[in-house]
mmCIF file of C-alpha atoms in Angstrom:
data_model
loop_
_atom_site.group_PDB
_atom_site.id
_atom_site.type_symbol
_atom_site.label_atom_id
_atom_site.label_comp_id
_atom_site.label_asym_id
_atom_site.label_seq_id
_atom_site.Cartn_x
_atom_site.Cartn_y
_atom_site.Cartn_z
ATOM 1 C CA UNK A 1 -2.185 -21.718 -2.868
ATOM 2 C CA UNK A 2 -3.800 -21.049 -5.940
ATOM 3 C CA UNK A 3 -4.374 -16.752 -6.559
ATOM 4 C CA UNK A 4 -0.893 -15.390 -5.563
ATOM 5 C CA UNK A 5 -0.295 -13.452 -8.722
ATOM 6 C CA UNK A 6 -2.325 -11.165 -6.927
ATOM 7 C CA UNK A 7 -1.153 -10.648 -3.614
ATOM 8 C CA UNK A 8 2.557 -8.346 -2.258
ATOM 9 C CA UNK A 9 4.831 -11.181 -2.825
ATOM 10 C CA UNK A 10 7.565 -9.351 -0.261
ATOM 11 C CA UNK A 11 5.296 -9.286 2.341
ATOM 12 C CA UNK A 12 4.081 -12.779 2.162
ATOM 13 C CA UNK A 13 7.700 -13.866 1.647
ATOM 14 C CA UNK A 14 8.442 -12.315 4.485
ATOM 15 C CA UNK A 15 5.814 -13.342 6.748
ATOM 16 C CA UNK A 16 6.489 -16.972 5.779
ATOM 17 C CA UNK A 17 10.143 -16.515 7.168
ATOM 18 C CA UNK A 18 8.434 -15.471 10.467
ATOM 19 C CA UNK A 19 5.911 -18.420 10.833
ATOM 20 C CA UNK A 20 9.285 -21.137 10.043
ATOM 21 C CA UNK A 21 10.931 -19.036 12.478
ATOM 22 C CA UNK A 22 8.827 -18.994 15.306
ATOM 23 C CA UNK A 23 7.832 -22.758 14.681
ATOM 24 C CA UNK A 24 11.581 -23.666 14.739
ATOM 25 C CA UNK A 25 11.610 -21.513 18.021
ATOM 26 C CA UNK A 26 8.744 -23.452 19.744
ATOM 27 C CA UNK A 27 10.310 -27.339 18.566
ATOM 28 C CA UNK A 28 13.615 -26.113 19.946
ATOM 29 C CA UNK A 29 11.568 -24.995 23.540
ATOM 30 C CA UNK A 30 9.560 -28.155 23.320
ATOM 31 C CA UNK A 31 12.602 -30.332 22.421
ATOM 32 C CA UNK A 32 14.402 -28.819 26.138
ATOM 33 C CA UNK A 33 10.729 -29.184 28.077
ATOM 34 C CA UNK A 34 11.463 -32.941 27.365
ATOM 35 C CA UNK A 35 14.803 -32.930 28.484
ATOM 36 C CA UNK A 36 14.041 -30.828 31.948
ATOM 37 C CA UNK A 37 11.502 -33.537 32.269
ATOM 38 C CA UNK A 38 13.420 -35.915 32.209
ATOM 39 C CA UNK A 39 15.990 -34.464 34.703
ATOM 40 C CA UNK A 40 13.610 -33.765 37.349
ATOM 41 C CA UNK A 41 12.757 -37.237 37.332
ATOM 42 C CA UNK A 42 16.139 -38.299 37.384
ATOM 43 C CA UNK A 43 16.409 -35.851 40.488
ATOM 44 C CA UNK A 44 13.372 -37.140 41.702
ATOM 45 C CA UNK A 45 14.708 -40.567 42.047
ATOM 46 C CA UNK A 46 18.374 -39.802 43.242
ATOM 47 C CA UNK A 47 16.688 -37.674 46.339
ATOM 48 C CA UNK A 48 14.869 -40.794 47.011
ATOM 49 C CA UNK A 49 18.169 -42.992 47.469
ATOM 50 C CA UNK A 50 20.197 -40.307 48.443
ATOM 51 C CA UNK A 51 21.918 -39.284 45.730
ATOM 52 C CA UNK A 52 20.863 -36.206 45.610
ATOM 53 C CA UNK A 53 20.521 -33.098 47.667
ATOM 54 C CA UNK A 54 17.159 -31.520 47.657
ATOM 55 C CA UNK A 55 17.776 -28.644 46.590
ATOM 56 C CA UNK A 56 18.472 -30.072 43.482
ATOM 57 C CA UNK A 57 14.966 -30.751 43.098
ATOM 58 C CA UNK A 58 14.574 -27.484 43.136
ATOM 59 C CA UNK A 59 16.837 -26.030 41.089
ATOM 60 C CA UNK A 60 15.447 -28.992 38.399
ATOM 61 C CA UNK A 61 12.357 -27.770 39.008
ATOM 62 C CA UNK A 62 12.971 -24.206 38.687
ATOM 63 C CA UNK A 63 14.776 -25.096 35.143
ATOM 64 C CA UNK A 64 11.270 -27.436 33.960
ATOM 65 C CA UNK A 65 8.753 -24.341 34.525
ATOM 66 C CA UNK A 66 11.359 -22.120 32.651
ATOM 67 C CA UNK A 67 11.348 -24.159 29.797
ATOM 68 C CA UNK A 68 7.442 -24.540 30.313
ATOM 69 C CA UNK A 69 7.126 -20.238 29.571
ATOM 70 C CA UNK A 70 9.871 -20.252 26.980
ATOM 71 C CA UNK A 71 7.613 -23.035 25.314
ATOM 72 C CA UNK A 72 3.966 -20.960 26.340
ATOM 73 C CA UNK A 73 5.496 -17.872 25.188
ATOM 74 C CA UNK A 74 6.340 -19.588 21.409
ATOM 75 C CA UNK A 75 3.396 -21.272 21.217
ATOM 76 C CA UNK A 76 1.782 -17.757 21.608
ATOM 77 C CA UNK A 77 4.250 -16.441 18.868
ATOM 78 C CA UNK A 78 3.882 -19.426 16.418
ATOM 79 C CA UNK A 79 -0.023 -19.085 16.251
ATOM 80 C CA UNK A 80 -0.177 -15.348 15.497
ATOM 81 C CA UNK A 81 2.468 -15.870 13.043
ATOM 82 C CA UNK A 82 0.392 -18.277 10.965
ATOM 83 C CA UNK A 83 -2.699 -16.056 11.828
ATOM 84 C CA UNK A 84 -0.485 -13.337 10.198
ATOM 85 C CA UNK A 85 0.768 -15.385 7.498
ATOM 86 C CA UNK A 86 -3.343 -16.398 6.556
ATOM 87 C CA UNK A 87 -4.090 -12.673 5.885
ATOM 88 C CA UNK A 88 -2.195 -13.571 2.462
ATOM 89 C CA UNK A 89 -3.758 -16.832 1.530
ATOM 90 C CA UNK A 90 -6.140 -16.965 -1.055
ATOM 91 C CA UNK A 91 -7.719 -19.427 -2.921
ATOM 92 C CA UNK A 92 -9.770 -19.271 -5.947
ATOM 93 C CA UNK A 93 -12.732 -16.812 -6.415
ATOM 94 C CA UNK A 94 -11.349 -14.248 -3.104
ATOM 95 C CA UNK A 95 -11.519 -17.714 -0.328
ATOM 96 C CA UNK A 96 -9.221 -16.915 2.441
ATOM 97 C CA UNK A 97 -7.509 -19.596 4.064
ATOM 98 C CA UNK A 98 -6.769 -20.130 7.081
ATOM 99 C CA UNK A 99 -3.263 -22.245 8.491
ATOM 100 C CA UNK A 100 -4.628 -25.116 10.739
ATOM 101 C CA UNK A 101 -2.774 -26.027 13.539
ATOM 102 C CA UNK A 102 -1.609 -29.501 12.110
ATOM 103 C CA UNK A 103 -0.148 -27.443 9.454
ATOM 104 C CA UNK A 104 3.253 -26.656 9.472
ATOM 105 C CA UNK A 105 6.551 -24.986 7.378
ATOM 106 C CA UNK A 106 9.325 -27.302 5.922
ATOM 107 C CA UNK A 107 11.761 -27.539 8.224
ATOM 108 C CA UNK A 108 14.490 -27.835 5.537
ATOM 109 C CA UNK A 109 12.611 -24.470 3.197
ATOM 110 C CA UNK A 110 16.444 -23.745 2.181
ATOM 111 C CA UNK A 111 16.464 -25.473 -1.338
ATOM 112 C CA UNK A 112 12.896 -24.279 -1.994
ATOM 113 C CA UNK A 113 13.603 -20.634 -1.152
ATOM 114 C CA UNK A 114 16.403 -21.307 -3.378
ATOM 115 C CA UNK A 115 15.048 -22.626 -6.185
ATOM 116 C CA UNK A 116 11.842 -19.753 -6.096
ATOM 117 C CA UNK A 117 13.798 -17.227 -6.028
ATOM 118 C CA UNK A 118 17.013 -18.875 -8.299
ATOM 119 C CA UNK A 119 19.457 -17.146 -6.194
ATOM 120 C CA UNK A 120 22.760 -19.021 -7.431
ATOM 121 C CA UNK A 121 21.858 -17.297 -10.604
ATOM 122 C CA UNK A 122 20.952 -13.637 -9.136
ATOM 123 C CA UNK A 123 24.305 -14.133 -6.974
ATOM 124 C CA UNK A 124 26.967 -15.145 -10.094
ATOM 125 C CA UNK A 125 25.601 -13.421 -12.677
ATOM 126 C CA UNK A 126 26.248 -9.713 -13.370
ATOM 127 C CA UNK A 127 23.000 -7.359 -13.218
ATOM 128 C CA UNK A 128 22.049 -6.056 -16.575
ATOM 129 C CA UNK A 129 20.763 -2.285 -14.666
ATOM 130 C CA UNK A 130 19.160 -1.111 -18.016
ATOM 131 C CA UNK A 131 16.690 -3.960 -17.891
ATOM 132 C CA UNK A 132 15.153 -3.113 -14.646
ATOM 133 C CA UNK A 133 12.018 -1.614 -14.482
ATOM 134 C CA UNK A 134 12.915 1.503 -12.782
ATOM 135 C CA UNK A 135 15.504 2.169 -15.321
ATOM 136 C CA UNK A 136 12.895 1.409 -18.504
ATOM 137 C CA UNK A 137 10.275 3.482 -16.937
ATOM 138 C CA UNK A 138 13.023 6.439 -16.833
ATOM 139 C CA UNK A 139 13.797 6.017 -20.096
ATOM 140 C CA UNK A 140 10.405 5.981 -21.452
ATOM 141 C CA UNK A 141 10.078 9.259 -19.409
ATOM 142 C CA UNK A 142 13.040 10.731 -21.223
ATOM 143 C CA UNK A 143 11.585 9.605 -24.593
ATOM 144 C CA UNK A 144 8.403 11.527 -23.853
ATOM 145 C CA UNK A 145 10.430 14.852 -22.643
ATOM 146 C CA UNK A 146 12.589 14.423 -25.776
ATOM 147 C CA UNK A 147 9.644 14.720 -27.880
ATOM 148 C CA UNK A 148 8.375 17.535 -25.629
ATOM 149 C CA UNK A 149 11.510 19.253 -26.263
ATOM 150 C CA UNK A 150 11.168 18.767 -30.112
ATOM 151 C CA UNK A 151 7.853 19.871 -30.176
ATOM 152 C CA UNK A 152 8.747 23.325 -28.411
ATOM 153 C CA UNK A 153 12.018 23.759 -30.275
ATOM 154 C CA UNK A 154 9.895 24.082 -33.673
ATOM 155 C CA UNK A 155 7.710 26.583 -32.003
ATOM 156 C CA UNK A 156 9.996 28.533 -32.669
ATOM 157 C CA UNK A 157 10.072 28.145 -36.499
ATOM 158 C CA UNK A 158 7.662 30.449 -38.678
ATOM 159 C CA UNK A 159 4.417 29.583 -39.400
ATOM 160 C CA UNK A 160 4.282 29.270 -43.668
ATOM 161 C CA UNK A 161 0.496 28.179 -45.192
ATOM 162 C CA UNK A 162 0.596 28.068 -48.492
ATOM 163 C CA UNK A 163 -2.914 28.559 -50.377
ATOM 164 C CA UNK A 164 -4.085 27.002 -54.104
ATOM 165 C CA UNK A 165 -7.356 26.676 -55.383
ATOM 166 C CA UNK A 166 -8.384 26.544 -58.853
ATOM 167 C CA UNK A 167 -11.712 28.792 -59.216
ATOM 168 C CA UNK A 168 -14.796 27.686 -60.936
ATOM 169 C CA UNK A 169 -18.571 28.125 -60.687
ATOM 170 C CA UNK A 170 -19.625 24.579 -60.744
ATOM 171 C CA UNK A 171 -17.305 22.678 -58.390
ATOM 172 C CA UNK A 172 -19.301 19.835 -58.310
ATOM 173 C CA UNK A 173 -18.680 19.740 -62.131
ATOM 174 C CA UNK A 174 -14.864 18.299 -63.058
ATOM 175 C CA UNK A 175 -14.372 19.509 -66.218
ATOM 176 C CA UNK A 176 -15.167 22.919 -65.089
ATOM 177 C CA UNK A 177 -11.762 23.646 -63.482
ATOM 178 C CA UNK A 178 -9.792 25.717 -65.870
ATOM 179 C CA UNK A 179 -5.985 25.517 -64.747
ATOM 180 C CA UNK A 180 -5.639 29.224 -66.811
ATOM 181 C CA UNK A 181 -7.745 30.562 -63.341
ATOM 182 C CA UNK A 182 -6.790 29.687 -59.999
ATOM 183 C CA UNK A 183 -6.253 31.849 -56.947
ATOM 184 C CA UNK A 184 -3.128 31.169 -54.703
ATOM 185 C CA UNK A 185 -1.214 32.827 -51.944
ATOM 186 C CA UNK A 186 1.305 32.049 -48.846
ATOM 187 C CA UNK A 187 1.024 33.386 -45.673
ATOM 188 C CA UNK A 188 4.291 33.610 -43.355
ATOM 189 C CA UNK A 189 3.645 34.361 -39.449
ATOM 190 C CA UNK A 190 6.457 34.893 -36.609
ATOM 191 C CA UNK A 191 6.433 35.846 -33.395
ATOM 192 C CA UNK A 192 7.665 38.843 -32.782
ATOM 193 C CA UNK A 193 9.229 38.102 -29.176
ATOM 194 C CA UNK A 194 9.122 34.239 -28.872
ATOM 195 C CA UNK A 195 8.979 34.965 -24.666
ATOM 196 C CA UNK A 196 6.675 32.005 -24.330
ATOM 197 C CA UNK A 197 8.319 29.654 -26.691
ATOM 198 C CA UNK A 198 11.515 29.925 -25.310
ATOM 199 C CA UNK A 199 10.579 29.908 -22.151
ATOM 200 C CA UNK A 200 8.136 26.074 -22.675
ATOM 201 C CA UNK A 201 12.070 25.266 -24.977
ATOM 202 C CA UNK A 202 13.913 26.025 -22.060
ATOM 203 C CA UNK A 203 12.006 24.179 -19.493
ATOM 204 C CA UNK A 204 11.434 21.243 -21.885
ATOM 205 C CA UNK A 205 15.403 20.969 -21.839
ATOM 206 C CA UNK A 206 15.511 21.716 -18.367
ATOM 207 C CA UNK A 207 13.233 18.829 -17.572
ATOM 208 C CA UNK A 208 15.385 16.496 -19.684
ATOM 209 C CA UNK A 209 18.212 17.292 -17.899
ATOM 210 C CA UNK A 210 16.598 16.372 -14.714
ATOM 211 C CA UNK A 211 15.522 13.236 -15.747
ATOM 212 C CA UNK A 212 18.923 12.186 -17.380
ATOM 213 C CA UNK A 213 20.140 12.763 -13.487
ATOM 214 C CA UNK A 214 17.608 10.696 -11.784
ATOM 215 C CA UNK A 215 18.834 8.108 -14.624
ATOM 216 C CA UNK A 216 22.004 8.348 -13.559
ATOM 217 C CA UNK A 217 21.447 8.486 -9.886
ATOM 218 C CA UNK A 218 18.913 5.344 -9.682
ATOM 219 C CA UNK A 219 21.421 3.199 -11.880
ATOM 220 C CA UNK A 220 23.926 4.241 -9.156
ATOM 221 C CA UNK A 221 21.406 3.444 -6.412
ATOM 222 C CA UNK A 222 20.514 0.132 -7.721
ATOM 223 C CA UNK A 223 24.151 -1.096 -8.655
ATOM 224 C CA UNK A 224 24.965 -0.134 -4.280
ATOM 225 C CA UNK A 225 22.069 -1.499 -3.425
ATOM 226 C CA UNK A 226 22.293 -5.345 -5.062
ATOM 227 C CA UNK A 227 26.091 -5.161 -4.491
ATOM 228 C CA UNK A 228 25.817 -4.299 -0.649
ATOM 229 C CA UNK A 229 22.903 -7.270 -0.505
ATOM 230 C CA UNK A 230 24.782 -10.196 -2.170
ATOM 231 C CA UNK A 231 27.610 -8.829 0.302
ATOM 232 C CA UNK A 232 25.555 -9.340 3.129
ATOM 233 C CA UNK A 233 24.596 -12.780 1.682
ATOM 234 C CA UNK A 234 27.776 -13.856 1.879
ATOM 235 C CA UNK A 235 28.124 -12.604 5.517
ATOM 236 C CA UNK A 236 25.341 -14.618 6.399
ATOM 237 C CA UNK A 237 26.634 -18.193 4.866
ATOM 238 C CA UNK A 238 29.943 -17.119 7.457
ATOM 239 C CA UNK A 239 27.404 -16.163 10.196
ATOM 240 C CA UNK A 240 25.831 -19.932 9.791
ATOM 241 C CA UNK A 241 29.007 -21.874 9.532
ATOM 242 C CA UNK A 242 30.387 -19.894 12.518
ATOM 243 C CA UNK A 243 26.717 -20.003 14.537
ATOM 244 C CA UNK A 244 26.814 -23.802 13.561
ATOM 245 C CA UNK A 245 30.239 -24.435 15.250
ATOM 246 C CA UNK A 246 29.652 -22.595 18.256
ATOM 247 C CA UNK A 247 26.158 -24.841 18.770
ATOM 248 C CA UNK A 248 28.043 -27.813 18.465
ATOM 249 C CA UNK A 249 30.156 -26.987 20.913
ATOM 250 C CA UNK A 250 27.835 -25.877 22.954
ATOM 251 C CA UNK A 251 26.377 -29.334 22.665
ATOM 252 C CA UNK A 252 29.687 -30.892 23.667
ATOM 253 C CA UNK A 253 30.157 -28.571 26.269
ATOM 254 C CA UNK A 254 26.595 -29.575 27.953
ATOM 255 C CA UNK A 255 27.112 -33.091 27.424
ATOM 256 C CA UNK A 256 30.554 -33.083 29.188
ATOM 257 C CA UNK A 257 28.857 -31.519 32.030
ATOM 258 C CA UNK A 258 26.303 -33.996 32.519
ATOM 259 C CA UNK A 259 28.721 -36.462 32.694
ATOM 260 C CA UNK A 260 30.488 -34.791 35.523
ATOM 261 C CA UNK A 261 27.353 -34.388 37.166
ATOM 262 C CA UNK A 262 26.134 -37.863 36.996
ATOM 263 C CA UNK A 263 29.856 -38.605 38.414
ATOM 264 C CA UNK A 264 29.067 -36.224 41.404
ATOM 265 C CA UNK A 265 31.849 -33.673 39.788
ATOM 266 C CA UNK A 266 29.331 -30.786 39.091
ATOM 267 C CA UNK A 267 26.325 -29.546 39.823
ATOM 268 C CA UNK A 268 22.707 -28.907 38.659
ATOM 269 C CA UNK A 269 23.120 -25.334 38.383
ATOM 270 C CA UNK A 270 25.926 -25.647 36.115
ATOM 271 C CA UNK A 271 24.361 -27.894 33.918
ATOM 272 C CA UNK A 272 21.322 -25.737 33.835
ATOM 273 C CA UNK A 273 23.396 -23.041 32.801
ATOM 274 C CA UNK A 274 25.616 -24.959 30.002
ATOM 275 C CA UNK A 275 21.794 -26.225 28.494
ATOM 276 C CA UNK A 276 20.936 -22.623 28.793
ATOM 277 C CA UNK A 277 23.850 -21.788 26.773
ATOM 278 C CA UNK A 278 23.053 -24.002 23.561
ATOM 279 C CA UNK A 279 19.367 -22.287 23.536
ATOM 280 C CA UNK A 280 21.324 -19.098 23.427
ATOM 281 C CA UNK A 281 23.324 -20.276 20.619
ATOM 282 C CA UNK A 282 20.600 -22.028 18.812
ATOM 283 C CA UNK A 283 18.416 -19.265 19.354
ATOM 284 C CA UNK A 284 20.556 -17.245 17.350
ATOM 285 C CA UNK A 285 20.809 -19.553 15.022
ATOM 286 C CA UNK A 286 17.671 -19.461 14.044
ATOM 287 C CA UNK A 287 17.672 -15.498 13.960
ATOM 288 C CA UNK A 288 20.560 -15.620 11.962
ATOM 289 C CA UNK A 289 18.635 -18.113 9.432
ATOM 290 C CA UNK A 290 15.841 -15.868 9.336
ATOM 291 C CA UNK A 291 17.932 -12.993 8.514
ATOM 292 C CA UNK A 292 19.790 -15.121 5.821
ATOM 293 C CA UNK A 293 16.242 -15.499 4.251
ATOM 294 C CA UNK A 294 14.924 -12.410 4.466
ATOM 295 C CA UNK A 295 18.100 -11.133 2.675
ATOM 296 C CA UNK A 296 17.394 -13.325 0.181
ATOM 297 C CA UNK A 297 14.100 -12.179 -0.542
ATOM 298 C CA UNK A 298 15.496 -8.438 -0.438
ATOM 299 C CA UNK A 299 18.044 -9.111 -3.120
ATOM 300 C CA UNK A 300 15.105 -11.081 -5.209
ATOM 301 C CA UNK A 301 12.934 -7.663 -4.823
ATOM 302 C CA UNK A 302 15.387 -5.758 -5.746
ATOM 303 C CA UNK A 303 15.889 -6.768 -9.149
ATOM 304 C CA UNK A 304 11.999 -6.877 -9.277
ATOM 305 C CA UNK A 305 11.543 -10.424 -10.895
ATOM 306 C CA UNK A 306 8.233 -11.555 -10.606
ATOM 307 C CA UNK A 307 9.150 -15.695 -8.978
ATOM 308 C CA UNK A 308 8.548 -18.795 -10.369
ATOM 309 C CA UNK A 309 5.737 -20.048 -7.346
#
């Protein structure tokens, strides 16, 4: 979208994350609506031969309107995340934009985010501190108190004026000056107590001081925070791999008890509850993703480079 030099990048990074998330949470809901579909009327037809009890069209149907909220609820959350996400899209001459509902985020936004915000580069390489904007705007500070300083330090100097002027009575004539008669004179002032001027002195040094501690204290600040963020990256990439394991186990585990069940080993409630544990897991997959994201962004902010969209 054309206009986003304009608009609080963070924000609309942000509130991108939350319109993949929730549409990732509403295709995970609609993918299990299909399946619980499918095993009522699998249920449907055993109770019909007698295969199966009737209460396990119950508990089938009990586990399709389930997925039917979970699915209601994210639709809910997926439209007033792009609703959200339109406040910041523009296009050119101040058009807003709104998300249809055809539209929708790249699944796989990984590489992209990647690539926007070059976040190999902001992970390996070492942070120059001096060249971020906080620290440049302090130092142009302390240049202008330096000078301030300066400026009351030869306040307290004396005051000479030194006087020459040849005399004449026709100036505008140039000839007429006569180097043999000229007046001159100095003129030397001091103050006698220098209460003021020592006082602005001392303050002006005072103030410098000051400053040279925020320096210190922001470069300490900054250093914490990007060091405690590509940390946290890090955790993230073992939250995923370890998030990704347990879903595919979770898989396996729901898969194995279908199979039992189709043997007459298990029961509906179990696999109801095994199916509800791999929307758990996935679930927090996706939170975890978000997160992962998000933290990206943060670490991208925080070195205040302006992205390559």
């Amino acid at each position: 979208v054309d206009g986003q030099d304009h608009l609080p990048q963070p924000l609309l990074f942000y509130q991108h994350f939350e319109w993949l998330k929730a549409f990732n949470e509403f295709r995970l809901f609609e993918n299990f609506l299909a399946n619980a579909q499918f095993r009522l009327e699998g249920i449907e037809r055993g109770v019909e031969v007698g295969e199966n009890a009737r209460i396990d069209l119950t508990e089938a149907r009990i586990a399709l309107n389930n997925r039917r909220l979970s699915l209601e609820q994210a639709k809910v959350k997926l439209t007033n995340a792009a609703l959200e996400l339109s406040t910041f899209l523009w296009l050119e001459n101040n058009i807003p934009v709104e998300l249809q509902p055809n539209v929708i985020p790249d699944i796989n936004s990984e590489p992209i985010i990647d690539a926007v915000f070059d976040i190999n580069q902001l992970r390996d390489n070492e942070v120059i501190i001096e060249e971020h904007p906080k620290m440049i705007s302090l130092d142009f500070k302390l240049q202008s108190l330096d000078v301030d300083r300066r400026l009351s330090a030869n306040r307290l100097l004396p005051r000479f004026d030194v006087e020459y002027n040849f005399l004449t009575e026709v100036p505008e004539v140039a000839r007429s000056f006569n180097t043999a008669e000229y007046k001159g004179g100095v003129n030397i002032s001091f103050p006698l107590f220098l209460r003021k001027e020592r006082g602005d002195l001392r303050l002006a040094k005072l103030k410098l001081q000051d400053t040279e501690f925020e320096m210190n204290s922001t470069r300490i600040n900054l250093i914490n925070k990007i060091d405690a963020l590509k940390q946290e990256l890090n955790s993230y990439v073992n939250q995923n791999t370890i998030t990704a394991q347990i879903i595919e186990d979770s898989a396996e585990m729901l898969r194995a008890e279908e199979q039992k069940f189709r043997l007459g080993e298990s029961s509906l409630f179990l696999v109801n509850s095994r199916e509800a544990k791999l929307i758990e897991s996935r679930l927090k997959g996706i939170d975890i993703q978000n997160k992962f994201f998000k933290t990206k962004a943060k670490l991208f902010n925080s070195l205040a480079v302006n992205p390559d969209l």
